[in-house]
mmCIF file of C-alpha atoms in Angstrom:
data_model
loop_
_atom_site.group_PDB
_atom_site.id
_atom_site.type_symbol
_atom_site.label_atom_id
_atom_site.label_comp_id
_atom_site.label_asym_id
_atom_site.label_seq_id
_atom_site.Cartn_x
_atom_site.Cartn_y
_atom_site.Cartn_z
ATOM 1 C CA TYR A 10 -13.961 -14.984 9.080
ATOM 2 C CA GLU A 11 -14.665 -17.238 11.994
ATOM 3 C CA PHE A 12 -17.106 -20.111 11.671
ATOM 4 C CA GLY A 13 -16.763 -21.249 15.281
ATOM 5 C CA CYS A 14 -18.187 -24.706 15.903
ATOM 6 C CA CYS A 15 -18.819 -25.497 12.238
ATOM 7 C CA VAL A 16 -15.219 -25.854 11.156
ATOM 8 C CA GLY A 17 -14.826 -29.367 9.831
ATOM 9 C CA LYS A 18 -18.552 -30.202 10.106
ATOM 10 C CA SER A 19 -21.329 -30.192 7.581
ATOM 11 C CA PHE A 20 -22.609 -26.697 7.070
ATOM 12 C CA PHE A 21 -26.406 -26.354 7.109
ATOM 13 C CA LEU A 22 -27.836 -22.883 7.479
ATOM 14 C CA ASN A 23 -31.206 -24.215 8.599
ATOM 15 C CA SER A 24 -29.752 -26.365 11.347
ATOM 16 C CA SER A 25 -30.628 -25.043 14.801
ATOM 17 C CA GLU A 26 -27.541 -26.845 16.092
ATOM 18 C CA HIS A 27 -25.311 -24.348 14.259
ATOM 19 C CA ASN A 28 -26.837 -20.937 14.883
ATOM 20 C CA CYS A 29 -23.366 -19.452 15.342
ATOM 21 C CA CYS A 30 -22.710 -20.107 11.665
ATOM 22 C CA GLN A 31 -25.831 -18.305 10.603
ATOM 23 C CA ASP A 32 -24.606 -15.213 12.418
ATOM 24 C CA SER A 33 -21.204 -15.438 10.724
ATOM 25 C CA VAL A 34 -22.707 -15.837 7.264
ATOM 26 C CA VAL A 35 -25.048 -12.898 7.830
ATOM 27 C CA LYS A 36 -22.113 -10.819 9.083
ATOM 28 C CA MET A 37 -20.042 -11.722 5.989
ATOM 29 C CA ALA A 38 -22.882 -10.809 3.627
ATOM 30 C CA ALA A 39 -23.542 -7.541 5.434
ATOM 31 C CA GLU A 40 -19.853 -6.606 5.379
ATOM 32 C CA GLY A 41 -19.789 -7.010 1.595
ATOM 33 C CA ASP A 42 -22.466 -4.309 1.324
ATOM 34 C CA ARG A 43 -21.068 -1.980 3.986
ATOM 35 C CA LYS A 44 -19.191 1.177 3.199
ATOM 36 C CA VAL A 45 -16.597 3.075 5.177
ATOM 37 C CA LYS A 46 -16.074 6.829 5.103
ATOM 38 C CA LEU A 47 -12.493 8.082 5.018
ATOM 39 C CA THR A 48 -11.460 11.728 5.429
ATOM 40 C CA SER A 49 -8.192 13.026 4.035
ATOM 41 C CA SER A 50 -5.953 15.657 5.609
ATOM 42 C CA ASP A 51 -7.519 18.308 3.334
ATOM 43 C CA MET A 52 -10.997 17.255 4.542
ATOM 44 C CA LYS A 53 -12.085 15.414 1.380
ATOM 45 C CA GLU A 54 -14.433 12.581 2.247
ATOM 46 C CA PHE A 55 -14.496 9.255 0.411
ATOM 47 C CA GLU A 56 -16.977 6.431 0.855
ATOM 48 C CA VAL A 57 -15.466 3.061 -0.044
ATOM 49 C CA PRO A 58 -16.538 -0.582 0.245
ATOM 50 C CA MET A 59 -15.372 -2.341 3.399
ATOM 51 C CA ALA A 60 -13.241 -4.824 1.381
ATOM 52 C CA VAL A 61 -11.358 -1.932 -0.239
ATOM 53 C CA ALA A 62 -10.780 -0.135 3.073
ATOM 54 C CA LYS A 63 -9.586 -3.307 4.790
ATOM 55 C CA MET A 64 -6.707 -3.727 2.343
ATOM 56 C CA SER A 65 -5.067 -1.198 4.645
ATOM 57 C CA VAL A 66 -3.919 -2.946 7.815
ATOM 58 C CA THR A 67 -4.074 0.415 9.601
ATOM 59 C CA ILE A 68 -7.725 1.001 8.650
ATOM 60 C CA LYS A 69 -8.618 -2.656 9.290
ATOM 61 C CA ASN A 70 -7.197 -2.366 12.822
ATOM 62 C CA MET A 71 -9.114 0.879 13.405
ATOM 63 C CA LEU A 72 -12.335 -0.789 12.268
ATOM 64 C CA ASP A 73 -11.661 -3.854 14.417
ATOM 65 C CA ASP A 74 -11.048 -1.590 17.436
ATOM 66 C CA LEU A 75 -14.351 0.202 16.807
ATOM 67 C CA GLY A 76 -16.200 -3.114 16.585
ATOM 68 C CA ASP A 77 -19.974 -3.052 16.192
ATOM 69 C CA ASP A 78 -20.126 0.346 17.904
ATOM 70 C CA GLU A 79 -18.987 1.855 14.633
ATOM 71 C CA ASP A 80 -21.232 4.635 13.398
ATOM 72 C CA ASP A 81 -21.198 6.795 10.299
ATOM 73 C CA ASN A 82 -18.323 8.962 11.514
ATOM 74 C CA PRO A 83 -15.551 9.046 8.924
ATOM 75 C CA ILE A 84 -12.119 7.686 9.737
ATOM 76 C CA PRO A 85 -9.635 10.584 9.665
ATOM 77 C CA LEU A 86 -6.376 10.071 7.787
ATOM 78 C CA PRO A 87 -4.382 13.153 8.859
ATOM 79 C CA THR A 88 -1.244 12.352 6.862
ATOM 80 C CA VAL A 89 -2.889 11.545 3.516
ATOM 81 C CA THR A 90 -4.151 14.239 1.134
ATOM 82 C CA GLY A 91 -7.269 13.798 -0.981
ATOM 83 C CA ALA A 92 -5.310 13.380 -4.225
ATOM 84 C CA ILE A 93 -3.150 10.653 -2.698
ATOM 85 C CA LEU A 94 -6.129 8.966 -1.019
ATOM 86 C CA GLU A 95 -7.769 8.782 -4.462
ATOM 87 C CA LYS A 96 -4.703 6.905 -5.737
ATOM 88 C CA VAL A 97 -4.757 4.594 -2.701
ATOM 89 C CA ILE A 98 -8.444 3.851 -3.280
ATOM 90 C CA GLN A 99 -7.763 3.269 -6.980
ATOM 91 C CA TYR A 100 -5.041 0.731 -6.112
ATOM 92 C CA CYS A 101 -7.088 -1.045 -3.441
ATOM 93 C CA THR A 102 -10.190 -1.178 -5.640
ATOM 94 C CA HIS A 103 -8.175 -2.737 -8.461
ATOM 95 C CA TYR A 104 -6.579 -5.391 -6.230
ATOM 96 C CA LYS A 105 -9.325 -6.001 -3.628
ATOM 97 C CA ASP A 106 -10.202 -9.429 -5.095
ATOM 98 C CA ASP A 107 -6.673 -10.371 -6.124
ATOM 99 C CA ALA A 108 -4.876 -12.420 -3.486
ATOM 100 C CA SER A 109 -1.678 -12.236 -5.558
ATOM 101 C CA SER A 110 -1.480 -8.437 -5.585
ATOM 102 C CA ASP A 111 2.043 -8.606 -4.202
ATOM 103 C CA ALA A 112 3.248 -7.405 -7.585
ATOM 104 C CA ALA A 113 6.784 -6.509 -6.591
ATOM 105 C CA LYS A 114 7.626 -9.837 -4.914
ATOM 106 C CA ASP A 115 9.875 -10.879 -7.790
ATOM 107 C CA LYS A 116 12.534 -8.188 -7.738
ATOM 108 C CA GLU A 117 13.748 -8.995 -11.247
ATOM 109 C CA SER A 118 10.433 -8.980 -13.106
ATOM 110 C CA PRO A 119 9.095 -5.701 -14.455
ATOM 111 C CA LEU A 120 5.971 -4.119 -13.041
ATOM 112 C CA LYS A 121 2.665 -5.344 -14.424
ATOM 113 C CA PRO A 122 1.152 -3.043 -17.084
ATOM 114 C CA TRP A 123 -1.585 -1.806 -14.716
ATOM 115 C CA ASP A 124 1.022 -1.063 -12.037
ATOM 116 C CA GLN A 125 3.212 0.762 -14.568
ATOM 117 C CA ASP A 126 0.295 3.037 -15.443
ATOM 118 C CA PHE A 127 -0.549 3.464 -11.758
ATOM 119 C CA VAL A 128 2.932 4.802 -10.907
ATOM 120 C CA LYS A 129 3.151 7.123 -13.934
ATOM 121 C CA VAL A 130 2.932 10.239 -11.798
ATOM 122 C CA ASP A 131 5.341 13.057 -10.993
ATOM 123 C CA GLN A 132 8.047 12.379 -8.405
ATOM 124 C CA PRO A 133 6.463 14.321 -5.524
ATOM 125 C CA MET A 134 3.199 12.395 -5.965
ATOM 126 C CA LEU A 135 5.068 9.067 -6.188
ATOM 127 C CA PHE A 136 6.873 9.811 -2.933
ATOM 128 C CA GLU A 137 3.578 10.815 -1.280
ATOM 129 C CA MET A 138 2.088 7.520 -2.491
ATOM 130 C CA ILE A 139 4.995 5.663 -0.853
ATOM 131 C CA LEU A 140 4.429 7.512 2.424
ATOM 132 C CA ALA A 141 0.680 6.815 2.299
ATOM 133 C CA ALA A 142 1.175 3.107 1.528
ATOM 134 C CA ASN A 143 3.595 2.912 4.447
ATOM 135 C CA PHE A 144 1.308 4.805 6.880
ATOM 136 C CA LEU A 145 -1.760 2.815 5.824
ATOM 137 C CA ASP A 146 0.225 -0.434 5.848
ATOM 138 C CA ILE A 147 -0.649 -1.575 2.333
ATOM 139 C CA LYS A 148 2.425 -3.685 1.616
ATOM 140 C CA PRO A 149 1.676 -4.563 -2.026
ATOM 141 C CA MET A 150 1.221 -0.865 -2.885
ATOM 142 C CA LEU A 151 4.375 0.019 -0.956
ATOM 143 C CA ASP A 152 6.276 -2.652 -2.899
ATOM 144 C CA VAL A 153 4.991 -1.401 -6.265
ATOM 145 C CA THR A 154 5.763 2.263 -5.577
ATOM 146 C CA CYS A 155 9.221 1.501 -4.167
ATOM 147 C CA LYS A 156 9.957 -0.745 -7.131
ATOM 148 C CA ALA A 157 9.065 2.168 -9.427
ATOM 149 C CA VAL A 158 11.670 4.328 -7.676
ATOM 150 C CA ALA A 159 14.218 1.491 -7.832
ATOM 151 C CA GLU A 160 13.654 1.236 -11.591
ATOM 152 C CA MET A 161 14.204 4.996 -11.891
ATOM 153 C CA ILE A 162 17.690 4.727 -10.366
ATOM 154 C CA LYS A 163 18.733 1.345 -11.725
ATOM 155 C CA GLY A 164 22.030 1.541 -13.608
ATOM 156 C CA LYS A 165 22.619 5.225 -12.887
ATOM 157 C CA THR A 166 25.688 6.791 -11.363
ATOM 158 C CA PRO A 167 25.449 8.614 -8.043
ATOM 159 C CA GLU A 168 25.717 11.908 -9.928
ATOM 160 C CA GLU A 169 22.825 10.976 -12.238
ATOM 161 C CA ILE A 170 20.711 9.945 -9.253
ATOM 162 C CA ARG A 171 21.467 13.221 -7.466
ATOM 163 C CA LYS A 172 20.467 15.136 -10.582
ATOM 164 C CA GLN A 173 17.244 13.154 -11.104
ATOM 165 C CA PHE A 174 16.090 13.617 -7.504
ATOM 166 C CA ASN A 175 17.620 17.071 -6.993
ATOM 167 C CA ILE A 176 19.874 15.887 -4.172
ATOM 168 C CA LYS A 177 22.716 18.173 -3.116
ATOM 169 C CA ASN A 178 26.126 16.502 -2.799
ATOM 170 C CA ASP A 179 27.334 17.481 0.653
ATOM 171 C CA PHE A 180 30.536 15.408 0.517
ATOM 172 C CA THR A 181 33.875 17.140 0.171
ATOM 173 C CA PRO A 182 35.976 15.730 -2.696
ATOM 174 C CA GLU A 183 38.144 13.929 -0.125
ATOM 175 C CA GLU A 184 35.128 12.353 1.601
ATOM 176 C CA GLU A 185 33.657 11.311 -1.741
ATOM 177 C CA GLU A 186 36.925 9.643 -2.757
ATOM 178 C CA GLN A 187 37.090 7.789 0.564
ATOM 179 C CA VAL A 188 33.530 6.499 0.117
ATOM 180 C CA ARG A 189 34.343 5.376 -3.439
ATOM 181 C CA GLU A 190 37.411 3.473 -2.200
ATOM 182 C CA GLU A 191 35.495 1.821 0.661
ATOM 183 C CA ASN A 192 32.724 0.746 -1.718
ATOM 184 C CA ALA A 193 34.767 -0.158 -4.790
ATOM 185 C CA TRP A 194 33.279 -3.652 -4.658
ATOM 186 C CA CYS A 195 29.903 -2.138 -5.633
ATOM 187 C CA GLU A 196 31.321 -0.676 -8.833
ATOM 188 C CA ASP A 197 32.647 -4.036 -10.045
ATOM 189 C CA GLY A 198 29.134 -5.329 -10.752
ATOM 190 C CA ARG A 199 28.346 -2.823 -13.496
#
């Protein structure tokens, strides 16, 4: 939020000298009450508080581009389904007031209990959540969902990972052996 001329000065709302501040305060209060409509790719419409919507850098930029000309038209999100948008809104609502929502910053610490519950979904939904967090530019959610996948593969062999994620091995035995030899240093850390 910009306070213009009042930065570093005494802040008096009744002062005629600082009318620009009155406008900023009114704008901040109004934004707290405002809602934004979002439409998913399957045409489900969600109305969310502005603070929740603006956790997405993509949506924040769209809203900033619209400026005060914004009307009640919903913002279309063509790559996010309704089910996934519900999860995104759930995440953003939970962390909207938490400046330290960068839960996956410490790569060694486990996910917070709320985050663990949040990512307890089937694999296709988890991967859709990763794609949505990336498209909507919600870095803390992207970190949490990617960390969940990292924990799923931690300590597993390539064969176990292929089995878990249903990945076909397209290496010939000779190619696989060459890759193992070139990356033997990785195996030493187990």
